[in-house]
C-alpha positions as a printed Julia matrix, in Angstrom:
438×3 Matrix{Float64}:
 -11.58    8.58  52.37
 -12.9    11.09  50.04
  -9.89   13.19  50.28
  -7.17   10.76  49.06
  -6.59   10.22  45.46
  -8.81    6.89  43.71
  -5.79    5.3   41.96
  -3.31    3.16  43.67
  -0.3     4.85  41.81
  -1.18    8.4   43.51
  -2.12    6.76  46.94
   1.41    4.94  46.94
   3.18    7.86  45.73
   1.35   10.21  48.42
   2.22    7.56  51.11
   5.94    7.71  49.84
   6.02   11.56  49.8
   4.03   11.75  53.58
   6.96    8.85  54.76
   9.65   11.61  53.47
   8.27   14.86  54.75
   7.6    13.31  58.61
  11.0    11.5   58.34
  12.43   15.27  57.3
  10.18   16.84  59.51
  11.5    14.79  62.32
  15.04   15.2   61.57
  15.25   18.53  61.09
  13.31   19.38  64.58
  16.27   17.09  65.91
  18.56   19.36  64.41
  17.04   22.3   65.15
  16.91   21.85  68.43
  20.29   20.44  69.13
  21.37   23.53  67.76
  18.88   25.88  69.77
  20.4    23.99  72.9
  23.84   24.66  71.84
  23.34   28.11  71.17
  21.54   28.66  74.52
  24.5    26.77  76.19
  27.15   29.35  74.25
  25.63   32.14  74.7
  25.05   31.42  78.35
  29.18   30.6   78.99
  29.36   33.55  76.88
  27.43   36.2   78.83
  28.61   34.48  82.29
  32.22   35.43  81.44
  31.27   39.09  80.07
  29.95   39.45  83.57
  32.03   37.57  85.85
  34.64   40.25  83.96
  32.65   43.22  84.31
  31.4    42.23  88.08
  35.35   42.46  88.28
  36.22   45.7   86.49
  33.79   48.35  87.32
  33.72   48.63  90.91
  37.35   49.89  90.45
  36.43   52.6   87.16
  36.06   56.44  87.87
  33.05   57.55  86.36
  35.08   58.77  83.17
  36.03   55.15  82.48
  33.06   53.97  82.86
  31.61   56.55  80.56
  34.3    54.8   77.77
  32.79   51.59  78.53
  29.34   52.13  77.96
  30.63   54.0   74.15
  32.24   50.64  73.15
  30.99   47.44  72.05
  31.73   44.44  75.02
  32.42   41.27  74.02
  31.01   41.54  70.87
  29.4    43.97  68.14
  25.98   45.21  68.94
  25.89   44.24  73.16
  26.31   47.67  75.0
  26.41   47.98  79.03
  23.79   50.68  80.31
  24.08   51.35  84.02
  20.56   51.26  85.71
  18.35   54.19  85.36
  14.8    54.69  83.62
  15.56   54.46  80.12
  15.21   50.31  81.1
  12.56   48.64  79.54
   9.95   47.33  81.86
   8.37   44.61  79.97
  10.09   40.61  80.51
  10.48   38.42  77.46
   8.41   35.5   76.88
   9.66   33.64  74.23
  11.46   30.38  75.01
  15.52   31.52  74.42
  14.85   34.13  77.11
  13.32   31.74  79.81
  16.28   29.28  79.03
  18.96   31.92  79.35
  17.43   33.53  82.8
  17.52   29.87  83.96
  21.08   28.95  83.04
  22.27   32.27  84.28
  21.06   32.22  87.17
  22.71   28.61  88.01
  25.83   29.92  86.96
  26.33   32.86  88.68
  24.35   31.55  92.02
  22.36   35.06  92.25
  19.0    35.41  90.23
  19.33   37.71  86.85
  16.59   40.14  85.73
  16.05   39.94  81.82
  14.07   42.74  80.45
  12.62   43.28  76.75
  12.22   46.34  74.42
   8.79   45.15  73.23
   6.16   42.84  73.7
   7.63   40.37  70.62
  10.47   39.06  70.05
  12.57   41.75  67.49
  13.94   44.56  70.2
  16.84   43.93  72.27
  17.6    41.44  75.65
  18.55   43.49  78.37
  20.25   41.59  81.4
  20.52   43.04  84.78
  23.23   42.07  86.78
  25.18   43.46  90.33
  28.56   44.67  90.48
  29.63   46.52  92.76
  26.58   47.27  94.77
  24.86   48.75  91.68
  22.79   47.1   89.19
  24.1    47.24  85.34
  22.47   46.33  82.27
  24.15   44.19  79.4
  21.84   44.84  76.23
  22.08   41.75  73.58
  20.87   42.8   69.89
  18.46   40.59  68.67
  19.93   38.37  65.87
  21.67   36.84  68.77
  18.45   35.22  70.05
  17.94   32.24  68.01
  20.7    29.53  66.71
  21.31   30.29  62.33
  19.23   28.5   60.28
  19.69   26.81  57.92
  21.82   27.98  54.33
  19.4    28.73  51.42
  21.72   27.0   49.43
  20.9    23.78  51.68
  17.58   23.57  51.14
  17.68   23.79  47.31
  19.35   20.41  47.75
  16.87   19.18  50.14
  14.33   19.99  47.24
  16.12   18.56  44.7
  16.01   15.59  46.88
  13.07   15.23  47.87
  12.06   15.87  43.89
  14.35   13.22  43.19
  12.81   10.69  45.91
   9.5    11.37  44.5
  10.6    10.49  40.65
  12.12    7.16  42.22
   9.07    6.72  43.77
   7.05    6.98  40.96
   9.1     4.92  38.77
   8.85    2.01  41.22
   5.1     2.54  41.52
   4.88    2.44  38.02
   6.36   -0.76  38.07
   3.85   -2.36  40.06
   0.93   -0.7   39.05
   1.42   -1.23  35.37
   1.12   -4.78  35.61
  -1.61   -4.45  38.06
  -3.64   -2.83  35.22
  -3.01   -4.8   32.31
  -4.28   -7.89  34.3
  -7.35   -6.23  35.21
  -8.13   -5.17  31.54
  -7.01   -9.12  31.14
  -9.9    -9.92  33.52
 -12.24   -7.29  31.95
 -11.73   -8.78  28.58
 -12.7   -12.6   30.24
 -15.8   -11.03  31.7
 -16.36   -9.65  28.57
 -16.8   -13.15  27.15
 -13.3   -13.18  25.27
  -9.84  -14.38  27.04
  -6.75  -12.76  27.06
  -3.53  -13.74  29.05
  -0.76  -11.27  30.27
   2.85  -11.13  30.5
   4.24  -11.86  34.0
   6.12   -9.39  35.51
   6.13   -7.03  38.25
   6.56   -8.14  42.14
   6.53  -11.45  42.73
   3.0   -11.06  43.62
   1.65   -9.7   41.0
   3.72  -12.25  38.67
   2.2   -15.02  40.3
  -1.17  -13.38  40.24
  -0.52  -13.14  36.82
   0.46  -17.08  36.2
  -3.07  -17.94  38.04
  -5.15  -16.11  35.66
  -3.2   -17.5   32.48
  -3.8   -20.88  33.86
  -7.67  -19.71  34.84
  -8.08  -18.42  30.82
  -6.16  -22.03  29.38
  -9.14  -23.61  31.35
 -12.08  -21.69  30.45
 -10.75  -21.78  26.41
 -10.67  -25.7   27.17
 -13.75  -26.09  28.66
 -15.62  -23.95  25.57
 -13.67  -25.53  23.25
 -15.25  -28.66  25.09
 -18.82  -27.72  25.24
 -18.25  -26.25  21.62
 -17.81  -29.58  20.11
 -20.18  -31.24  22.2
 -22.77  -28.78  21.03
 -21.41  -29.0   17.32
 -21.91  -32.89  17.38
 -24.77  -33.01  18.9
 -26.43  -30.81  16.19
 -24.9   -32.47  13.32
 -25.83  -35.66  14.83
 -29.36  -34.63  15.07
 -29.0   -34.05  11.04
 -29.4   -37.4    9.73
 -32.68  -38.18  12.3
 -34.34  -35.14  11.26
 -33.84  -35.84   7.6
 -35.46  -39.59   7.93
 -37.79  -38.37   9.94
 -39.2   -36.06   6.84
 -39.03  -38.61   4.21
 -40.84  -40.85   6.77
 -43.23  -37.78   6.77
 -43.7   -37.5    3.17
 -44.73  -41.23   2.8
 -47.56  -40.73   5.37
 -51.33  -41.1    4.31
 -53.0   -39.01   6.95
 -52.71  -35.32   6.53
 -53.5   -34.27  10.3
 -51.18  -36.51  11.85
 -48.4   -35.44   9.0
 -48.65  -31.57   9.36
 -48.41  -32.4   13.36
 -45.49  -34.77  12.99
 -44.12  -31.61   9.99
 -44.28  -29.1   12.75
 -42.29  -31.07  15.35
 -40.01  -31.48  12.4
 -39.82  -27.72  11.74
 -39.12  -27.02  15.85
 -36.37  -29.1   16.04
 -34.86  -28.08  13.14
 -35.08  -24.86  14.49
 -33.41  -25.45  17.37
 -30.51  -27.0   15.44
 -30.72  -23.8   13.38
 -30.08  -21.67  16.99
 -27.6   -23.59  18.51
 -24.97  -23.92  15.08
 -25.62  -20.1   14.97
 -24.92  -19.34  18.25
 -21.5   -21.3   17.64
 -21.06  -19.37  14.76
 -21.39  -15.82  16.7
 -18.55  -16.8   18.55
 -15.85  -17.59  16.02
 -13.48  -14.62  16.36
 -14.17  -11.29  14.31
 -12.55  -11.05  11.74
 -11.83   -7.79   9.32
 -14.55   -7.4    6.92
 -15.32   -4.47   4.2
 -17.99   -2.2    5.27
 -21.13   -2.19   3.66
 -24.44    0.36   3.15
 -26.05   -0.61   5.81
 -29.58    0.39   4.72
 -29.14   -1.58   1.3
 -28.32   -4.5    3.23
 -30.99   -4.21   5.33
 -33.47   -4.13   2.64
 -32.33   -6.93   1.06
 -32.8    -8.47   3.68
 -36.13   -7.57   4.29
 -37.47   -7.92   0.75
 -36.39  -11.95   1.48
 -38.4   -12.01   4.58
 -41.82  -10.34   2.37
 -41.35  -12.83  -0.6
 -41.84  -15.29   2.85
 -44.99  -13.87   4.08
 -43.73  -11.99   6.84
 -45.32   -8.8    7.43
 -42.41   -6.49   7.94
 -42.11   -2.51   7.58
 -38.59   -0.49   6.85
 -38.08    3.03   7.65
 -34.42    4.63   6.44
 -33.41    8.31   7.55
 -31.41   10.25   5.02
 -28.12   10.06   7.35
 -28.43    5.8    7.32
 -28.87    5.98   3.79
 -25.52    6.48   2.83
 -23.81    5.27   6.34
 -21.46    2.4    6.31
 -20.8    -0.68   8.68
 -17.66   -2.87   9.56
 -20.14   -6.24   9.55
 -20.2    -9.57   7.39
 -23.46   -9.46   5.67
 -24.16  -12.69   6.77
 -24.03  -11.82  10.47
 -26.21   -9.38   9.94
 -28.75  -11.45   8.12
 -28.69  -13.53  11.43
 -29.29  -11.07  13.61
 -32.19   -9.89  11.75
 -33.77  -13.37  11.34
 -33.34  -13.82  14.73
 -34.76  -10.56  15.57
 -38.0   -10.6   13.05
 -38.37  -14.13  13.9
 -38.89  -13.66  17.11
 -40.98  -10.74  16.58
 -43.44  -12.65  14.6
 -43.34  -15.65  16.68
 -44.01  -14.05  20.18
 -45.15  -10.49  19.3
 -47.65   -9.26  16.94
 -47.35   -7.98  13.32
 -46.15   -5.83  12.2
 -42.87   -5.71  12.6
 -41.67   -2.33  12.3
 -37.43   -1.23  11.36
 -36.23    1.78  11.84
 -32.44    3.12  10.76
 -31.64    6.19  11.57
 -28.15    8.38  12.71
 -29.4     8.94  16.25
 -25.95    9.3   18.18
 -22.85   10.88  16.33
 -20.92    7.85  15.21
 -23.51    5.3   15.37
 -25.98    3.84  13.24
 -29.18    2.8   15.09
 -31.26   -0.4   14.22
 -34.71   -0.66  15.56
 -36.72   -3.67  15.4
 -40.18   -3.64  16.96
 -43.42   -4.93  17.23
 -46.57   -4.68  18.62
 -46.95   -7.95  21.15
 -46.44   -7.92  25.08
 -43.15   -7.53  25.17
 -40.71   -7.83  27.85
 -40.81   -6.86  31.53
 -38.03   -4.5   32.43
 -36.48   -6.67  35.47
 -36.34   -9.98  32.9
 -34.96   -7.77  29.64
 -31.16   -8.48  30.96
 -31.76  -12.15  31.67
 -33.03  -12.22  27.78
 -29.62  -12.23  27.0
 -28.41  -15.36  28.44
 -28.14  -18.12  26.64
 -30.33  -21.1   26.83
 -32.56  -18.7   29.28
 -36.18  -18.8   28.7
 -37.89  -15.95  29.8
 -41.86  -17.59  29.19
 -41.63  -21.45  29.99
 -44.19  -21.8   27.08
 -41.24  -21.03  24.33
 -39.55  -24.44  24.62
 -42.54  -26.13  23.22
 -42.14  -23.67  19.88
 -39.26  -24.92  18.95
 -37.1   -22.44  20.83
 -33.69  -22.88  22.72
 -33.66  -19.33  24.15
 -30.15  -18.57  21.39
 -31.77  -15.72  19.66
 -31.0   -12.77  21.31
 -27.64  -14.32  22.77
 -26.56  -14.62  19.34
 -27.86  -11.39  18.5
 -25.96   -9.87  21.32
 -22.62  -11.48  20.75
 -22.43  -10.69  16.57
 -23.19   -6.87  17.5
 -20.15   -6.53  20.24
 -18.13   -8.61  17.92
 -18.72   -5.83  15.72
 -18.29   -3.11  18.66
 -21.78   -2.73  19.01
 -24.11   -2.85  21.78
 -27.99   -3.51  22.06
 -30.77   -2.62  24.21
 -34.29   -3.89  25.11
 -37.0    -1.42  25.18
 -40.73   -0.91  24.46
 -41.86    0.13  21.55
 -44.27    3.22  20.82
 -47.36    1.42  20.25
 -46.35   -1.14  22.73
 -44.6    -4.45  22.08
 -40.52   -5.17  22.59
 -38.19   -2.94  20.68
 -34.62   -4.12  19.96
 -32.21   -1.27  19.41
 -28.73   -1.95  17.75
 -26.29    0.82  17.67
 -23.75   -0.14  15.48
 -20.43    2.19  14.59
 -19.84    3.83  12.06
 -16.96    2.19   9.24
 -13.98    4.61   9.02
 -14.1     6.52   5.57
């Protein structure tokens, strides 16, 4: 429902505070009406004996002392007797005392009673009609009289402070639960974030043993890519020593065609051992690292890739020229040769880099070119790694690692990247990287 609250802690505590104010509710309606009942029952024994009395006593008054008696309070302060006459209200009460009191007084004194009311509500006086004597008198009841008391004010201070004090219990207890609840969730956030975390059981028992399942869940993921790390590891330092016979084979070959062929093979699989002991090297932990100028770094960098050949542009605003970045300068030269690398192998030249401070806090890196790009619906699946979005790739000595690794070194270094197209067509990889703390 809409209405309730999203969390579990306010939904729990709401439940806890609805339990309390219908048990309340319920109790004090009990009350309440046990005490209307008693009062009814009172008053009725009450009024019964005032006229059983005066049913007695004024048939045998002169008209003096019956003048005397209708001066003085009977029974009580505030009820009069008024013999009949027209200064008797005509209307009858409806409220729910009044029907209970005609009722009862009637069975007690076997003859029906009139009851009569000053007003249409409930505030003016009960009147009750009643025979002695061959003439009809009125006992008039002042209206404070009607209900039962209520309750002290002094009582329901404490049933505030109660109830206040219910609701802290409450929300200690729900804290107690829920607190656990959500540092296993961040726990499972963090694993689907690629990293593993385990928590500290505690809590219900349920949540403790929920807890002990996904410690035991991480110890077996951090085994199996601990497992598939060394695998990997050895399998591209065992394709080390083939690869270097295989050149010096190379170099003693007579026929230049079949030698650049054979070269180029070389050069793809070398490649491809390239990827795959980068990619293991994105995922060593972060470590702390000094910042550096991003934009000097970045030249560097690209001043290499021209002495290479490599067609590449730079374009620094004057807010990245002085901005600093928490990120080894070595992961960043991957990511780049990763990036222009692929550029140049499945785009088009140039390729074009952009820095700028687009978004306060972040320095953007743009690397473009001017190729085919990416469809929108496969840009995501670019990410994975091993995944080969054009079949064609894994004969150019590709192992679809380039963008994985890219990926994982930028959110190592709280970054995130995006896939786009470029202005003059092509892919464009964005990087938004944070700014160091100065």
């Amino acid at each position: 429902m809409k209405l309730l609250p999203s969390s579990l802690a306010a939904r729990t505590v709401l439940l806890v505070i609805a339990i309390v104010a219908v048990a309340e509710w319920v109790t004090f309606s009990l009350v309440f009406r046990k005490g209307e009942i008693a009062h009814v029952r009172q008053t009725t024994q009450f009024i019964v004996g005032q006229i059983k009395l005066l049913q007695t006593v004024l048939p045998g008054l002169d008209a003096e002392a019956r003048r005397r008696l209708e001066e003085r309070d009977v029974g009580e302060p505030g009820m009069q007797l008024v013999p009949d006459g027209p200064s008797v209200p005509e209307y009858s009460p409806r409220f729910g005392f009044a029907s209970d009191l005609a009722e009862r007084l009637g069975h007690k004194l076997d003859e029906p009673v009139i009851l009569r009311h000053d007003g249409r509500r409930e505030p003016g006086g009960l009147w009750i009609g009643f025979m002695a004597g061959g003439e009809r008198w009125w006992l008039v009841r002042p209206p404070p009289r009607f209900k039962a008391p209520g309750l002290p004010h002094d009582l329901w201070r404490w049933l505030a402070a109660t109830l206040a004090t219910l609701m802290l219990i409450a929300g200690l207890f729900v804290r107690g639960i829920v607190r656990p609840l959500a540092s296993l969730g961040a726990a499972v956030d963090a694993v689907g974030d690629g990293s593993t975390r385990k928590v500290e059981p505690e809590g219900p028992s349920e949540v403790r043993r929920l807890a002990v399942q996904h410690n035991t869940m991480v110890d077996r993921l951090v085994a199996a890519d601990a497992e598939r790390r060394e695998m990997l590891a050895g399998l591209t330092h065992d394709l080390r020593a083939p690869l270097a016979r295989v050149r010096v084979r190379l170099a003693l070959l007579e026929n230049d065609a079949e030698r650049e062929g054979l070269t180029r093979d070389a050069d793809d699989m070398e490649r491809i051992v390239d990827q795959c002991l980068a990619f293991l090297r994105s995922e060593e932990g972060a470590q702390a690292v000094q910042p550096i100028l991003i934009a000097d770094a970045v030249s560097d960098e690209v001043a290499r890739q021209r002495e290479l050949g490599r067609p590449v542009e730079i374009a620094v605003s004057d807010a990245a020229a002085t901005a600093e970045v928490a990120i080894a300068h070595g992961n960043l030269q991957r990511v780049l040769d990763n990036l222009i690398g692929n550029a140049l192998q499945y785009g088009a030249p140039p390729v074009e880099i952009a820095l700028a401070v687009e978004r306060q806090g972040f320095v953007s890196l743009k690397v473009g070119d001017h190729g085919a790009g990416i469809p929108s619906e496969q840009r995501e699946r670019a990410f994975e790694a091993f995944a080969q979005i054009d079949p064609a790739r894994a004969t150019r000595g590709s192992c679809g690692l380039g963008l994985a690794i890219v990926r994982r070194i930028v959110k190592a270094s709280g970054g995130e990247v995006v896939l786009g197209e470029a202005p003059g067509g092509g892919l464009e990889v964005e990087l938004s990287l944070p700014l160091a703390a100065t």
